XYZ file of C-alpha atoms in Angstrom:
497
model
C 216.744 128.657 217.966
C 220.389 130.291 217.023
C 221.186 132.063 213.869
C 223.390 129.238 212.434
C 220.222 126.852 212.842
C 217.849 129.431 211.356
C 219.519 129.753 208.053
C 220.461 126.288 207.856
C 216.598 125.762 207.859
C 216.243 128.692 205.005
C 218.963 126.816 203.394
C 217.002 123.562 203.391
C 213.787 124.913 202.613
C 215.269 127.056 199.559
C 216.949 123.945 198.113
C 213.507 121.425 198.417
C 211.740 124.716 197.125
C 214.265 125.247 193.883
C 214.747 120.475 193.222
C 210.516 120.676 193.444
C 210.064 123.478 191.206
C 212.778 122.288 188.829
C 211.279 118.816 188.400
C 207.597 120.124 188.276
C 209.213 122.064 185.270
C 210.942 119.121 183.721
C 207.910 116.969 184.377
C 205.245 119.340 182.895
C 207.712 120.547 179.868
C 208.143 116.574 178.857
C 204.336 115.552 179.318
C 203.836 118.444 176.829
C 206.757 117.340 174.328
C 205.610 113.707 174.304
C 201.611 112.920 174.377
C 200.979 109.533 174.408
C 199.107 107.222 171.976
C 195.641 108.856 170.481
C 192.470 106.600 169.369
C 192.476 106.669 165.689
C 189.270 107.803 163.512
C 186.273 105.915 163.735
C 183.760 105.481 161.197
C 180.590 104.723 163.547
C 181.292 108.594 164.608
C 179.909 111.899 163.304
C 182.582 114.320 161.592
C 182.872 117.402 163.279
C 184.723 120.080 161.066
C 185.969 123.165 162.500
C 186.938 126.023 160.608
C 189.818 128.462 162.204
C 192.145 128.645 164.390
C 191.675 132.050 166.311
C 190.290 132.514 170.179
C 186.794 130.483 169.128
C 188.056 127.882 167.528
C 190.907 127.129 169.190
C 189.260 127.232 172.848
C 186.888 124.648 171.376
C 189.509 122.502 170.562
C 191.226 122.901 173.808
C 188.011 121.552 175.809
C 186.525 119.293 173.073
C 186.154 115.733 173.936
C 187.292 114.109 170.508
C 186.190 110.741 171.840
C 183.043 111.449 170.661
C 183.857 112.990 166.704
C 186.138 112.539 163.852
C 187.248 116.328 164.348
C 189.273 117.978 161.344
C 190.436 121.230 161.689
C 190.822 123.411 158.394
C 192.854 126.820 158.620
C 194.987 129.178 156.718
C 197.133 129.188 159.865
C 198.979 125.951 161.545
C 198.857 127.936 164.884
C 196.977 130.146 167.199
C 198.074 133.489 167.394
C 197.579 135.357 171.140
C 196.478 138.881 169.818
C 196.025 141.009 172.997
C 200.219 140.833 173.055
C 200.351 141.353 169.018
C 201.266 145.155 169.452
C 204.165 143.881 171.614
C 205.688 142.079 168.792
C 205.127 144.977 166.089
C 207.885 147.156 168.506
C 209.962 144.344 169.465
C 209.164 143.482 173.077
C 208.172 140.098 172.678
C 209.331 137.614 169.780
C 206.596 136.709 167.189
C 207.278 132.765 168.050
C 206.604 133.591 171.754
C 202.640 134.449 171.466
C 202.408 131.529 168.372
C 200.713 128.004 169.840
C 200.593 125.187 167.402
C 197.418 123.906 166.103
C 199.207 120.472 165.868
C 200.222 120.918 169.835
C 196.707 120.784 171.137
C 195.422 118.794 168.417
C 198.289 116.034 169.584
C 196.934 116.270 173.203
C 193.691 114.939 172.589
C 191.935 111.579 173.334
C 191.321 110.929 169.774
C 193.352 112.013 166.613
C 192.271 115.120 165.083
C 193.336 115.752 161.451
C 195.146 119.640 161.035
C 194.841 120.833 157.619
C 196.539 124.006 156.405
C 194.531 125.479 153.559
C 191.985 128.470 152.762
C 187.870 127.578 153.202
C 186.688 128.492 149.913
C 182.926 127.568 150.166
C 180.627 126.227 152.820
C 177.407 124.373 151.394
C 174.994 123.947 154.537
C 172.007 122.213 152.047
C 174.600 119.435 151.248
C 176.473 119.957 154.395
C 180.342 120.053 152.441
C 183.058 122.093 153.124
C 185.567 123.284 150.125
C 189.200 124.129 150.625
C 192.474 125.112 149.004
C 196.077 124.446 149.334
C 197.295 127.689 148.573
C 201.103 127.142 149.186
C 203.591 128.574 146.807
C 205.460 125.269 146.536
C 202.671 123.372 144.504
C 202.360 125.024 140.510
C 198.671 124.196 140.827
C 196.199 125.069 143.863
C 194.515 121.640 144.731
C 190.653 122.017 145.465
C 189.006 119.367 147.788
C 185.537 118.969 148.985
C 184.719 116.974 152.176
C 181.170 116.223 154.241
C 180.556 116.933 157.582
C 177.601 116.203 160.299
C 178.632 119.046 162.236
C 180.449 122.425 161.236
C 182.047 124.855 163.339
C 182.349 128.005 161.481
C 185.035 130.369 163.171
C 186.849 132.293 160.570
C 187.084 134.966 162.213
C 187.043 138.813 160.328
C 189.114 140.888 158.144
C 190.133 144.327 159.015
C 187.145 147.223 157.782
C 188.385 150.121 155.764
C 185.177 151.585 155.545
C 186.295 151.912 151.804
C 189.004 155.111 152.538
C 191.218 155.516 149.198
C 194.760 154.448 150.447
C 194.163 152.217 153.346
C 194.697 148.878 151.955
C 198.045 150.461 149.658
C 199.649 152.137 152.568
C 198.705 151.386 156.002
C 199.961 148.878 158.307
C 197.327 146.976 159.862
C 197.660 144.518 163.182
C 195.849 141.529 162.828
C 198.194 139.038 161.778
C 201.642 137.894 162.688
C 202.989 138.986 159.467
C 201.105 142.462 160.098
C 202.913 143.212 163.013
C 206.388 142.278 161.196
C 205.802 144.525 158.199
C 204.832 147.505 160.815
C 208.201 147.001 162.732
C 210.695 147.019 158.967
C 208.279 149.964 158.026
C 208.865 151.669 161.412
C 212.693 150.904 160.948
C 212.941 152.046 157.799
C 211.576 155.246 158.913
C 213.680 155.896 161.695
C 217.216 154.974 159.493
C 215.862 156.981 156.642
C 215.586 159.947 158.826
C 218.779 159.308 160.007
C 220.557 159.555 156.453
C 222.989 162.637 156.299
C 221.323 164.105 153.488
C 217.855 163.766 155.114
C 216.000 167.386 155.087
C 214.511 168.487 158.939
C 211.085 168.765 157.096
C 211.830 165.036 156.082
C 213.001 163.793 159.168
C 209.792 165.509 160.857
C 207.966 163.776 158.457
C 209.584 160.571 158.735
C 209.226 160.378 162.643
C 205.408 161.513 162.857
C 203.444 158.187 163.604
C 199.696 157.850 162.930
C 197.555 155.528 164.644
C 194.072 155.179 163.632
C 191.448 153.856 166.030
C 191.047 154.928 169.743
C 189.841 151.112 170.887
C 192.005 148.613 172.857
C 194.482 147.920 170.055
C 194.945 151.236 169.006
C 195.527 152.858 172.576
C 198.527 149.658 173.011
C 199.917 150.476 169.713
C 200.328 154.125 170.808
C 201.418 153.173 174.218
C 203.953 150.464 172.690
C 205.675 152.796 170.163
C 206.012 155.713 172.991
C 207.705 152.883 174.667
C 210.107 152.090 171.702
C 210.923 155.554 171.182
C 211.632 156.925 174.882
C 213.243 153.647 175.951
C 215.236 152.429 173.722
C 215.814 154.707 170.145
C 216.295 158.018 172.426
C 219.598 156.151 173.584
C 221.035 155.241 169.696
C 219.655 157.733 168.214
C 219.523 161.011 170.267
C 219.971 163.182 167.534
C 216.451 161.960 166.333
C 214.404 162.088 169.430
C 213.470 165.954 169.068
C 211.944 164.818 165.594
C 209.593 162.079 167.115
C 205.751 162.342 166.995
C 202.951 160.232 167.822
C 199.356 160.766 166.862
C 195.825 158.775 167.936
C 193.202 159.559 165.496
C 189.683 158.451 166.475
C 186.194 159.178 164.816
C 183.995 159.001 168.420
C 184.379 161.501 170.558
C 186.230 159.963 173.258
C 188.785 156.929 173.197
C 187.742 153.503 174.553
C 184.295 153.716 174.671
C 184.010 150.636 176.287
C 186.063 151.776 179.657
C 185.010 154.286 182.414
C 184.879 157.751 182.101
C 187.500 157.742 185.162
C 189.599 155.755 183.195
C 189.112 157.104 180.018
C 190.261 160.802 181.168
C 193.145 158.744 183.330
C 194.488 157.343 179.519
C 193.916 161.077 177.830
C 195.832 162.375 180.723
C 198.562 159.510 180.634
C 199.350 160.390 176.667
C 198.770 163.768 177.029
C 202.011 163.388 179.644
C 203.505 161.363 177.141
C 203.081 164.073 174.234
C 200.860 161.575 172.284
C 198.700 163.861 170.716
C 194.976 162.685 170.513
C 192.395 163.974 167.950
C 189.166 162.531 168.643
C 186.151 163.155 166.216
C 188.320 163.550 163.530
C 187.557 161.350 160.362
C 190.161 159.767 157.828
C 189.171 160.683 154.331
C 192.782 159.200 152.932
C 195.921 157.347 153.369
C 198.827 158.591 150.980
C 202.277 157.144 150.527
C 203.774 160.126 152.787
C 200.373 161.715 154.568
C 197.136 161.477 155.793
C 194.138 163.549 154.875
C 192.122 164.252 158.265
C 188.503 165.949 158.951
C 187.953 167.015 162.376
C 184.709 167.989 163.285
C 183.312 171.108 162.594
C 186.498 172.184 161.220
C 187.806 171.842 157.329
C 190.104 168.889 155.777
C 193.811 169.121 156.462
C 196.608 167.241 155.146
C 198.946 165.266 158.105
C 202.364 164.591 156.845
C 203.749 161.160 158.476
C 206.245 158.194 158.067
C 203.869 155.658 159.275
C 200.196 154.829 159.541
C 198.987 151.999 161.735
C 195.367 151.091 160.815
C 193.325 149.710 164.154
C 189.646 151.025 163.103
C 187.346 147.733 162.974
C 186.498 144.857 161.266
C 184.396 143.310 158.439
C 183.095 140.044 157.657
C 184.964 137.820 155.167
C 184.037 137.036 151.616
C 183.446 132.976 152.458
C 180.830 134.626 155.473
C 179.098 136.470 152.892
C 178.728 133.896 149.982
C 177.835 131.564 152.794
C 174.979 134.019 154.405
C 173.585 134.574 151.017
C 172.766 131.048 150.647
C 170.268 131.420 153.363
C 168.761 135.132 152.288
C 165.595 134.485 154.345
C 167.478 133.724 157.678
C 170.596 135.699 157.153
C 169.558 139.007 156.969
C 172.179 141.181 159.045
C 174.700 142.243 157.571
C 176.969 142.918 160.584
C 177.528 138.905 160.155
C 175.880 135.376 160.973
C 173.116 135.944 162.626
C 172.578 132.373 165.331
C 170.192 131.554 167.891
C 170.745 131.192 171.796
C 172.827 127.941 171.119
C 175.260 129.757 168.600
C 173.730 127.673 165.780
C 173.454 129.462 162.525
C 169.498 130.353 161.307
C 168.961 128.224 158.621
C 171.452 125.231 158.981
C 171.542 123.848 162.460
C 174.051 121.895 161.452
C 176.258 124.719 161.470
C 177.703 126.318 164.828
C 178.795 129.930 164.439
C 181.481 131.813 166.975
C 183.467 134.661 167.488
C 184.281 138.006 165.020
C 182.613 136.627 162.039
C 178.873 136.392 163.842
C 176.507 139.328 164.826
C 175.313 139.216 168.363
C 174.760 141.575 170.908
C 178.365 141.362 172.495
C 181.586 142.913 171.598
C 183.782 141.078 168.957
C 186.154 140.284 171.429
C 188.677 137.374 172.197
C 187.107 136.934 175.713
C 183.913 136.238 174.116
C 184.746 133.937 171.138
C 187.035 132.085 174.103
C 183.940 131.472 176.108
C 181.550 130.719 173.274
C 184.279 127.909 172.347
C 184.340 126.464 175.481
C 180.448 126.896 175.703
C 180.487 125.091 172.246
C 182.319 121.951 173.565
C 180.283 121.306 176.133
C 177.045 121.394 174.126
C 178.751 118.975 171.498
C 179.319 116.451 174.029
C 176.021 116.604 175.025
C 174.858 116.443 171.446
C 177.115 113.559 170.938
C 175.522 111.930 173.677
C 172.042 112.331 172.916
C 173.007 111.270 169.385
C 173.753 107.711 170.732
C 170.745 107.324 172.752
C 168.507 108.460 170.009
C 170.647 105.384 168.132
C 169.772 102.983 170.494
C 166.085 103.879 170.527
C 165.715 103.825 166.800
C 167.412 100.233 166.981
C 165.115 99.033 169.670
C 161.958 100.892 167.211
C 163.082 98.720 164.661
C 162.946 95.588 166.104
C 160.926 93.014 164.342
C 157.437 91.596 166.352
C 155.682 93.111 169.541
C 157.980 94.575 172.082
C 158.436 92.060 175.112
C 158.455 94.022 178.555
C 162.243 93.878 179.260
C 162.296 96.176 175.661
C 159.395 98.236 176.524
C 160.964 99.388 179.403
C 164.567 100.092 178.513
C 162.998 102.161 175.628
C 160.690 103.695 178.114
C 164.019 104.157 179.999
C 165.850 106.047 176.611
C 163.543 108.471 176.333
C 163.379 109.468 179.732
C 167.418 110.121 179.461
C 166.780 111.374 176.158
C 164.467 113.911 177.861
C 166.704 115.086 180.539
C 169.662 116.288 177.935
C 168.884 119.966 178.195
C 171.253 122.362 175.870
C 171.309 125.816 178.012
C 171.305 128.751 176.072
C 175.055 130.245 175.974
C 175.167 133.310 178.466
C 178.266 135.449 178.214
C 180.131 136.497 181.545
C 181.837 139.794 181.305
C 185.623 139.004 182.930
C 186.596 142.613 182.568
C 188.343 145.028 180.116
C 192.059 145.713 179.943
C 194.536 147.971 178.130
C 198.178 148.911 178.305
C 198.596 152.838 178.245
C 202.684 152.899 177.745
C 204.863 154.304 180.422
C 204.644 150.974 182.707
C 200.697 151.934 182.788
C 197.747 150.159 182.231
C 193.860 150.386 182.648
C 191.473 147.823 184.030
C 187.204 147.611 184.343
C 186.767 144.504 186.477
C 183.239 143.311 187.870
C 183.871 142.841 191.668
C 181.687 141.547 193.620
C 178.238 142.919 191.404
C 180.061 146.232 190.688
C 182.676 147.564 188.463
C 185.853 148.482 189.848
C 188.139 150.673 187.952
C 192.196 150.965 188.256
C 195.200 152.170 186.555
C 198.508 153.023 187.117
C 201.999 150.469 187.573
C 200.071 148.356 189.877
C 197.282 147.426 187.089
C 200.011 147.067 184.529
C 201.740 144.100 186.606
C 198.074 142.853 187.009
C 197.885 143.221 182.945
C 200.749 141.235 182.847
C 199.795 138.634 185.040
C 196.818 138.012 183.458
C 198.036 137.864 180.022
C 200.395 135.451 180.932
C 198.080 132.925 182.842
C 195.796 133.179 179.800
C 198.364 131.682 177.400
C 197.884 128.195 176.245
C 200.841 126.327 177.292
C 203.675 126.610 179.648
C 206.360 127.061 176.820
C 204.539 130.128 175.543
C 204.552 131.274 179.484
C 208.267 130.822 179.461
C 209.222 132.416 175.976
C 206.721 135.775 177.457
C 208.358 135.999 180.549
C 212.103 135.640 179.372
C 211.193 138.113 176.337
C 209.939 140.548 179.171
C 213.281 140.287 181.517
C 215.221 140.625 177.723
C 213.880 143.925 177.413
C 213.833 144.974 180.640
C 217.741 144.202 180.790
C 218.675 144.592 177.391
C 216.211 146.865 175.628
C 214.337 145.911 172.397
């Protein structure tokens, strides 16, 4: 084969590949933007109310067969937030819209209409099976409140940031749980930099303003520290060279080690990487107070010390929301665990079998992670499909049993057949399948603990960082989000943050 013939074949294959990829992209994007008609609400169907739009609720909605229920989603947010990439938004690596998925996008692609209500649930009555919610929009002079009935309720309201009652945390620290938190942290961080760059700022004040403290040595805290380090070294070092010598990062963790869910090898690798990146790690250190310009720390076997800083990022755990505590208080004999809602093997709330609780609002043996909540949502979608099938068969059996007069042979056989079909519907308990743990540690490096062939496989470095990116990219809910995130990563690679 001549070289000319070879290059002609390569050119044709490349052209066909580009045309096919473009056509596929157009078809998928057109299908996403133009969903087909939906079935209307059916009065004969049971009402399923979903509280929340986080990992558990969104996974449920994505996998749910809505033909079986009249579904209503109530959440103060009308979108799903891909929280693992929130630290990237806080430093400008990603735009906020790139990791947001409108709940109505998912709802609009379901077989039956799904009502999405942007409102704050204020009360759940497990006895009368009602949910009360309020529209807290600033556009309304009076907050309207409404109460609706449900047949089944999926309680997935998540949790709020745990401050442990430490003085000054709510007032002076930046959280990292919602998109508004990431935007607030970004503004506070840039304010510190610009204030330090002001001509009259003293040397001491520059050191304080450019000292960033991250509280919490879990994956979120580690990723925030890593992202901040990248921002400082890859961008601010170029634009503020005179300030770079003053920039400093400190990570504070109360436990003896950071990342307790990872292997010892990966913990050591992370500590080594942080030291090379000049990120100070203070383990076994308690936070006693957060002041406007400092944080009070208490290291183990050492006196308290005041550490001056310009920014404190709080990533130190979760606690139950007030509505969850109120719901648990209504079932005092069954809900005795203060950490969250107690559920059975099928994720039903103890004392209220018509309520399914999933995600961070529950108290289970599983870690409060997005991976657990996502699997619980998918499992619950399968369970609800079986429940709907069983309800239909039971209604048919009741209709036969209520027939006046003596049953003939055909009716008796049909009734027996229905009972057998009902008996075959088994609801298997939820079983969590751990898919591994990932964390970005800065400097284009990540760590991964993955179960492969029955054993834990630990990895860290640049190759793991590429794997980390591919996993998160494939985990996004839509082509739109994947395209936006990929575009943001390319933008930062070529043009910076």
